[in-house]
Amino acid sequence: MKVLVTKKLPGNWISYLSENVEVALWEENYPPPKEWIIDNIRDKDGILITLTERIDKEIIDSAPKLKVISTYSVGFDHIDVEYAKKRGIIITYTPEVLTEATADLIFGLLIAVSRRIVEGDKLIREGKWEISWYPTFMLGSEVYGKTLGLLGMGRIARAVMRRAKGFDMNIIYNSRAPHDVDAKFVDLNTLFSESDFLVIAVDLNTTTYHIVNEEKLKLMKKSSFLINASRGPVIDENALIKALKEGWIRGAALDVFEHEPLPKDSPLISMNNVVLTPHLGSATIETRDKMAEIAVKNLILALRGEKPIYEVR
Ligand code: GLV
Ligand code: GLV
């Protein structure tokens, strides 16, 4: 069996894969050009990719032997799942192992933006801490006891919810259907209008694309914050920029963007009420190693005709 791997992985997981199948590896951290994938996938039985490789019809059509697409990610919006399935290709992914790491980052972002942690750090480093302490200096917004709104109620939303309970937050959520969880199901407009902190926890698909738009942002409280570590295109970024500029909401913390890397001329970069991280949701040593193990094992199992650990259904 022959496989194509589009990124180096942490740990010894590429060696482990090589003991089981013949591996062709893209050696750089930046994504391979599409032409490289097309040229190299022709004779391959499987491919192991990350979220920066878009697997579309053209690539699938150039891989007549392809049986498995293993993505090193929980999201699979970068794969034409419908077309791949029509071809009988198995798609595997790495959910669960990154849930807690992502929820930690989301909570970190939430506290960072509301308590102005990054702004405070910047102020000190720029030599602008002039007066030691006074009652109205750099006031942020309280997290404890506030209303947390969750858009989505999947694994990551539940993990954020568990953390929020430690902060005695009032938790409301909206998702396709109500779940049996200790939080209040509300309609979409109520979610936007009542949340003090709105956390995006949905995957990107045709129904969630730009679900956060100008109309929804206008429903939000002027004192509220938006936090997103799912996928950038869930938010209409231009509408969010307008909302932040015009004070419809107090701030935002973003780990994902409509275009990544975030263009260096993005207006978000100069805004003090915004905390930005470069798509780090699952970026812990422990989680990235587990993701490698699962992505590699998923690929080997599926190629052998056995049940992979996680298959996209
Ligand atoms: C990260 O964004 C992932 O989908 O794993
Ligand atoms: C803060 O540092 C306080 O002592 O209130």
CSV table of C-alpha atoms and ligand atoms in Angstrom, one decimal:
chain,number,residue,atom,x,y,z
A,1,MET,CA,0.0,0.0,0.0
A,2,LYS,CA,1.2,3.5,-0.8
A,3,VAL,CA,0.2,6.7,1.1
A,4,LEU,CA,0.8,10.4,0.7
A,5,VAL,CA,1.4,12.5,3.8
A,6,THR,CA,1.1,16.3,3.4
A,7,LYS,CA,2.8,17.3,6.7
A,8,LYS,CA,5.4,16.1,9.1
A,9,LEU,CA,3.8,15.0,12.3
A,10,PRO,CA,5.0,15.2,15.9
A,11,GLY,CA,6.6,12.2,17.6
A,12,ASN,CA,7.6,9.0,15.7
A,13,TRP,CA,4.2,8.6,14.0
A,14,ILE,CA,5.6,8.9,10.5
A,15,SER,CA,8.1,6.2,11.2
A,16,TYR,CA,5.4,4.0,12.6
A,17,LEU,CA,3.3,4.6,9.4
A,18,SER,CA,6.4,3.7,7.3
A,19,GLU,CA,6.6,0.3,9.0
A,20,ASN,CA,3.1,-0.5,7.7
A,21,VAL,CA,2.9,1.2,4.3
A,22,GLU,CA,5.1,3.0,1.8
A,23,VAL,CA,5.1,6.7,2.6
A,24,ALA,CA,5.7,9.8,0.4
A,25,LEU,CA,6.0,12.9,2.6
A,26,TRP,CA,5.8,16.6,1.9
A,27,GLU,CA,8.7,17.8,4.1
A,28,GLU,CA,7.7,21.5,4.7
A,29,ASN,CA,5.4,23.0,7.3
A,30,TYR,CA,3.7,25.2,4.7
A,31,PRO,CA,1.0,23.4,2.6
A,32,PRO,CA,2.0,21.6,-0.6
A,33,PRO,CA,0.8,23.2,-3.9
A,34,LYS,CA,-2.3,21.5,-5.3
A,35,GLU,CA,-0.3,20.4,-8.3
A,36,TRP,CA,2.1,18.5,-6.0
A,37,ILE,CA,-0.8,16.6,-4.5
A,38,ILE,CA,-2.3,15.9,-7.9
A,39,ASP,CA,1.0,14.6,-9.3
A,40,ASN,CA,1.7,12.5,-6.2
A,41,ILE,CA,-1.7,11.0,-5.4
A,42,ARG,CA,-2.1,9.2,-8.7
A,43,ASP,CA,-0.8,5.8,-7.4
A,44,LYS,CA,-1.7,6.2,-3.8
A,45,ASP,CA,-4.2,4.1,-1.7
A,46,GLY,CA,-4.4,6.6,1.1
A,47,ILE,CA,-3.7,10.2,2.0
A,48,LEU,CA,-3.0,11.8,5.4
A,49,ILE,CA,-3.8,15.6,5.3
A,50,THR,CA,-4.3,18.5,7.6
A,51,LEU,CA,-6.9,21.3,7.4
A,52,THR,CA,-4.7,23.4,5.1
A,53,GLU,CA,-5.1,20.9,2.2
A,54,ARG,CA,-8.3,21.3,0.3
A,55,ILE,CA,-9.4,17.9,-1.1
A,56,ASP,CA,-11.8,18.7,-3.9
A,57,LYS,CA,-13.2,16.8,-6.9
A,58,GLU,CA,-10.2,17.4,-9.0
A,59,ILE,CA,-7.8,15.9,-6.5
A,60,ILE,CA,-10.1,12.9,-5.9
A,61,ASP,CA,-10.5,12.4,-9.7
A,62,SER,CA,-6.7,12.2,-10.1
A,63,ALA,CA,-6.5,9.4,-7.5
A,64,PRO,CA,-8.1,6.3,-9.0
A,65,LYS,CA,-6.8,4.0,-6.3
A,66,LEU,CA,-7.6,6.2,-3.3
A,67,LYS,CA,-9.4,4.3,-0.6
A,68,VAL,CA,-8.9,6.5,2.5
A,69,ILE,CA,-8.6,10.2,3.4
A,70,SER,CA,-7.3,10.6,6.9
A,71,THR,CA,-7.4,14.2,8.2
A,72,TYR,CA,-5.3,15.3,11.2
A,73,SER,CA,-8.2,17.5,12.4
A,74,VAL,CA,-11.6,17.5,13.9
A,75,GLY,CA,-13.0,19.7,11.2
A,76,PHE,CA,-13.5,18.2,7.7
A,77,ASP,CA,-14.9,21.2,5.8
A,78,HIS,CA,-11.7,21.1,3.7
A,79,ILE,CA,-12.8,17.8,2.1
A,80,ASP,CA,-15.5,17.3,-0.5
A,81,VAL,CA,-17.0,14.6,1.7
A,82,GLU,CA,-20.0,14.0,-0.5
A,83,TYR,CA,-18.0,13.4,-3.6
A,84,ALA,CA,-15.4,11.2,-1.8
A,85,LYS,CA,-18.2,9.1,-0.3
A,86,LYS,CA,-19.7,8.7,-3.8
A,87,ARG,CA,-16.4,7.2,-4.8
A,88,GLY,CA,-16.5,4.9,-1.8
A,89,ILE,CA,-13.6,6.6,-0.1
A,90,ILE,CA,-13.5,6.3,3.7
A,91,ILE,CA,-12.8,9.6,5.5
A,92,THR,CA,-11.3,9.6,9.0
A,93,TYR,CA,-10.7,12.4,11.5
A,94,THR,CA,-9.4,13.1,15.0
A,95,PRO,CA,-12.3,14.3,17.3
A,96,GLU,CA,-12.4,13.8,21.1
A,97,VAL,CA,-8.6,14.0,21.7
A,98,LEU,CA,-8.6,17.7,21.0
A,99,THR,CA,-11.8,18.7,22.9
A,100,GLU,CA,-10.2,19.6,26.2
A,101,ALA,CA,-7.3,21.5,24.7
A,102,THR,CA,-9.7,23.5,22.5
A,103,ALA,CA,-12.0,24.3,25.4
A,104,ASP,CA,-9.0,25.4,27.5
A,105,LEU,CA,-8.0,27.8,24.7
A,106,ILE,CA,-11.6,29.1,24.3
A,107,PHE,CA,-11.8,29.8,28.0
A,108,GLY,CA,-8.4,31.4,28.0
A,109,LEU,CA,-9.5,33.7,25.1
A,110,LEU,CA,-12.7,34.6,26.9
A,111,ILE,CA,-10.8,35.7,30.0
A,112,ALA,CA,-8.0,37.3,28.1
A,113,VAL,CA,-10.4,39.6,26.1
A,114,SER,CA,-12.8,40.4,29.0
A,115,ARG,CA,-9.9,41.1,31.6
A,116,ARG,CA,-7.8,42.9,29.0
A,117,ILE,CA,-4.8,40.6,29.6
A,118,VAL,CA,-3.1,41.0,26.3
A,119,GLU,CA,-3.7,44.8,26.3
A,120,GLY,CA,-2.2,45.0,29.8
A,121,ASP,CA,0.9,43.0,28.7
A,122,LYS,CA,1.3,45.2,25.7
A,123,LEU,CA,1.0,48.3,27.8
A,124,ILE,CA,3.8,47.2,30.1
A,125,ARG,CA,6.1,46.1,27.2
A,126,GLU,CA,5.6,49.4,25.4
A,127,GLY,CA,6.8,51.2,28.6
A,128,LYS,CA,3.4,52.8,29.1
A,129,TRP,CA,2.7,51.7,32.7
A,130,GLU,CA,3.1,55.1,34.3
A,131,ILE,CA,0.8,55.1,37.4
A,132,SER,CA,1.0,52.1,39.6
A,133,TRP,CA,-2.6,51.5,40.5
A,134,TYR,CA,-5.9,53.5,40.6
A,135,PRO,CA,-9.5,52.5,40.9
A,136,THR,CA,-10.5,53.1,37.3
A,137,PHE,CA,-7.3,51.8,35.6
A,138,MET,CA,-7.9,49.4,32.7
A,139,LEU,CA,-11.2,48.0,33.9
A,140,GLY,CA,-12.5,45.0,32.2
A,141,SER,CA,-15.7,42.9,32.4
A,142,GLU,CA,-16.4,40.4,35.1
A,143,VAL,CA,-16.7,36.7,33.9
A,144,TYR,CA,-18.0,35.2,37.1
A,145,GLY,CA,-21.8,34.8,37.2
A,146,LYS,CA,-22.3,36.1,33.6
A,147,THR,CA,-24.4,34.5,30.9
A,148,LEU,CA,-22.4,32.3,28.5
A,149,GLY,CA,-24.1,31.6,25.2
A,150,LEU,CA,-23.0,28.6,23.2
A,151,LEU,CA,-23.7,28.3,19.5
A,152,GLY,CA,-23.6,24.5,19.1
A,153,MET,CA,-23.7,21.8,21.6
A,154,GLY,CA,-21.1,19.3,20.5
A,155,ARG,CA,-18.1,17.9,22.4
A,156,ILE,CA,-16.2,21.2,22.5
A,157,ALA,CA,-19.3,23.2,23.6
A,158,ARG,CA,-19.9,20.7,26.5
A,159,ALA,CA,-16.2,21.0,27.6
A,160,VAL,CA,-16.6,24.8,27.6
A,161,MET,CA,-19.8,24.4,29.6
A,162,ARG,CA,-18.0,22.3,32.3
A,163,ARG,CA,-15.4,25.1,32.7
A,164,ALA,CA,-18.1,27.8,32.8
A,165,LYS,CA,-19.9,26.0,35.7
A,166,GLY,CA,-16.8,26.6,37.8
A,167,PHE,CA,-17.3,30.3,37.1
A,168,ASP,CA,-21.0,30.0,38.1
A,169,MET,CA,-22.1,31.2,34.7
A,170,ASN,CA,-25.6,31.0,33.5
A,171,ILE,CA,-25.5,28.9,30.4
A,172,ILE,CA,-27.8,29.2,27.3
A,173,TYR,CA,-27.3,27.5,24.0
A,174,ASN,CA,-28.7,27.0,20.5
A,175,SER,CA,-28.2,24.0,18.3
A,176,ARG,CA,-30.1,22.1,15.6
A,177,ALA,CA,-32.1,20.3,18.3
A,178,PRO,CA,-32.2,20.5,22.2
A,179,HIS,CA,-29.8,18.2,24.0
A,180,ASP,CA,-30.0,16.6,27.4
A,181,VAL,CA,-27.6,19.0,29.1
A,182,ASP,CA,-27.7,21.3,32.1
A,183,ALA,CA,-28.1,24.5,30.1
A,184,LYS,CA,-31.1,26.3,28.7
A,185,PHE,CA,-32.0,25.8,25.0
A,186,VAL,CA,-33.0,29.1,23.4
A,187,ASP,CA,-33.7,30.3,19.8
A,188,LEU,CA,-31.0,31.8,17.8
A,189,ASN,CA,-32.1,35.4,18.3
A,190,THR,CA,-32.3,35.0,22.1
A,191,LEU,CA,-28.9,33.5,22.1
A,192,PHE,CA,-27.4,36.5,20.5
A,193,SER,CA,-29.4,39.0,22.5
A,194,GLU,CA,-28.9,37.5,26.0
A,195,SER,CA,-25.3,36.3,25.9
A,196,ASP,CA,-22.6,38.3,27.8
A,197,PHE,CA,-20.1,35.9,26.2
A,198,LEU,CA,-21.0,34.2,22.9
A,199,VAL,CA,-18.8,31.2,22.1
A,200,ILE,CA,-19.0,29.8,18.6
A,201,ALA,CA,-18.8,26.0,18.8
A,202,VAL,CA,-20.3,24.7,15.5
A,203,ASP,CA,-18.5,23.2,12.6
A,204,LEU,CA,-18.5,24.9,9.2
A,205,ASN,CA,-21.0,23.7,6.7
A,206,THR,CA,-23.5,25.3,4.4
A,207,THR,CA,-26.0,26.0,7.2
A,208,THR,CA,-23.3,27.7,9.5
A,209,TYR,CA,-21.5,29.7,6.9
A,210,HIS,CA,-21.8,33.4,8.0
A,211,ILE,CA,-24.4,32.5,10.6
A,212,VAL,CA,-22.9,35.3,12.6
A,213,ASN,CA,-23.8,38.3,10.3
A,214,GLU,CA,-24.6,41.9,10.6
A,215,GLU,CA,-28.2,41.3,11.6
A,216,LYS,CA,-27.2,38.9,14.4
A,217,LEU,CA,-24.4,41.1,15.7
A,218,LYS,CA,-26.8,43.9,16.0
A,219,LEU,CA,-28.9,41.8,18.4
A,220,MET,CA,-25.9,41.5,20.8
A,221,LYS,CA,-25.5,43.5,24.0
A,222,LYS,CA,-23.1,46.5,23.7
A,223,SER,CA,-21.2,45.0,26.7
A,224,SER,CA,-20.9,41.5,25.2
A,225,PHE,CA,-18.0,39.5,23.7
A,226,LEU,CA,-17.7,37.1,20.8
A,227,ILE,CA,-15.3,34.2,21.0
A,228,ASN,CA,-14.5,32.0,18.0
A,229,ALA,CA,-12.1,29.0,17.8
A,230,SER,CA,-14.1,26.9,15.3
A,231,ARG,CA,-13.8,28.1,11.7
A,232,GLY,CA,-13.5,31.6,10.5
A,233,PRO,CA,-16.2,31.6,7.8
A,234,VAL,CA,-18.9,30.9,10.5
A,235,ILE,CA,-18.6,34.7,11.1
A,236,ASP,CA,-19.0,37.4,8.4
A,237,GLU,CA,-15.6,39.0,9.3
A,238,ASN,CA,-16.4,42.3,7.7
A,239,ALA,CA,-19.6,42.5,9.7
A,240,LEU,CA,-17.7,41.8,12.8
A,241,ILE,CA,-15.1,44.4,12.1
A,242,LYS,CA,-17.9,46.9,11.6
A,243,ALA,CA,-19.5,45.8,14.9
A,244,LEU,CA,-16.2,46.2,16.8
A,245,LYS,CA,-15.5,49.6,15.2
A,246,GLU,CA,-19.0,51.0,15.9
A,247,GLY,CA,-19.3,49.5,19.4
A,248,TRP,CA,-22.2,47.1,18.8
A,249,ILE,CA,-20.2,44.7,21.0
A,250,ARG,CA,-17.4,45.3,23.5
A,251,GLY,CA,-14.8,42.9,22.1
A,252,ALA,CA,-13.9,39.7,20.4
A,253,ALA,CA,-11.4,36.9,20.8
A,254,LEU,CA,-10.6,35.0,17.6
A,255,ASP,CA,-8.4,32.0,16.9
A,256,VAL,CA,-9.7,31.4,13.4
A,257,PHE,CA,-10.3,33.7,10.4
A,258,GLU,CA,-12.0,33.8,7.0
A,259,HIS,CA,-8.5,33.9,5.5
A,260,GLU,CA,-5.5,32.2,7.3
A,261,PRO,CA,-2.9,33.4,7.9
A,262,LEU,CA,-4.9,36.6,8.7
A,263,PRO,CA,-3.9,39.3,6.1
A,264,LYS,CA,-1.4,41.7,7.6
A,265,ASP,CA,-3.6,44.6,6.7
A,266,SER,CA,-6.7,43.3,8.5
A,267,PRO,CA,-8.4,46.0,10.6
A,268,LEU,CA,-8.6,43.5,13.4
A,269,ILE,CA,-4.9,43.8,14.0
A,270,SER,CA,-5.1,47.4,15.2
A,271,MET,CA,-8.0,47.0,17.5
A,272,ASN,CA,-7.4,47.0,21.2
A,273,ASN,CA,-10.6,45.2,22.1
A,274,VAL,CA,-9.7,42.1,20.1
A,275,VAL,CA,-7.5,39.2,21.2
A,276,LEU,CA,-6.0,37.2,18.3
A,277,THR,CA,-4.4,33.8,18.2
A,278,PRO,CA,-3.1,32.0,15.1
A,279,HIS,CA,-5.4,28.9,15.0
A,280,LEU,CA,-4.1,27.3,18.2
A,281,GLY,CA,-7.2,25.4,19.4
A,282,SER,CA,-5.6,22.0,19.5
A,283,ALA,CA,-2.0,23.2,19.8
A,284,THR,CA,-0.7,21.4,22.9
A,285,ILE,CA,2.2,19.0,22.9
A,286,GLU,CA,-0.1,16.3,24.4
A,287,THR,CA,-3.0,16.8,22.0
A,288,ARG,CA,-1.0,17.1,18.8
A,289,ASP,CA,0.8,13.9,19.6
A,290,LYS,CA,-2.5,12.0,20.2
A,291,MET,CA,-3.9,13.5,17.0
A,292,ALA,CA,-0.9,12.1,15.1
A,293,GLU,CA,-1.4,8.6,16.6
A,294,ILE,CA,-5.1,8.6,15.7
A,295,ALA,CA,-4.6,10.0,12.2
A,296,VAL,CA,-2.0,7.4,11.5
A,297,LYS,CA,-3.9,4.5,13.1
A,298,ASN,CA,-7.1,5.6,11.3
A,299,LEU,CA,-5.3,5.4,8.0
A,300,ILE,CA,-3.7,2.0,8.6
A,301,LEU,CA,-6.9,0.4,9.9
A,302,ALA,CA,-9.0,1.7,7.1
A,303,LEU,CA,-6.5,0.6,4.5
A,304,ARG,CA,-6.6,-2.9,6.0
A,305,GLY,CA,-10.3,-2.9,5.7
A,306,GLU,CA,-10.7,-2.7,9.5
A,307,LYS,CA,-12.8,-0.2,11.4
A,308,PRO,CA,-10.9,3.1,11.9
A,309,ILE,CA,-11.0,4.7,15.4
A,310,TYR,CA,-13.0,7.7,14.0
A,311,GLU,CA,-14.8,7.8,10.7
A,312,VAL,CA,-16.7,10.7,9.2
A,313,ARG,CA,-20.2,9.4,8.7
B,1,GLV,C1,-8.6,22.4,14.0
B,1,GLV,O1,-9.1,23.4,13.6
B,1,GLV,C2,-9.2,21.1,13.6
B,1,GLV,O2,-10.2,21.0,12.9
B,1,GLV,O3,-8.6,20.1,14.1
B,2,GLV,C1,-5.6,44.6,44.4
B,2,GLV,O1,-4.5,44.4,44.1
B,2,GLV,C2,-6.1,44.8,45.8
B,2,GLV,O2,-5.3,44.6,46.7
B,2,GLV,O3,-7.3,45.1,45.9
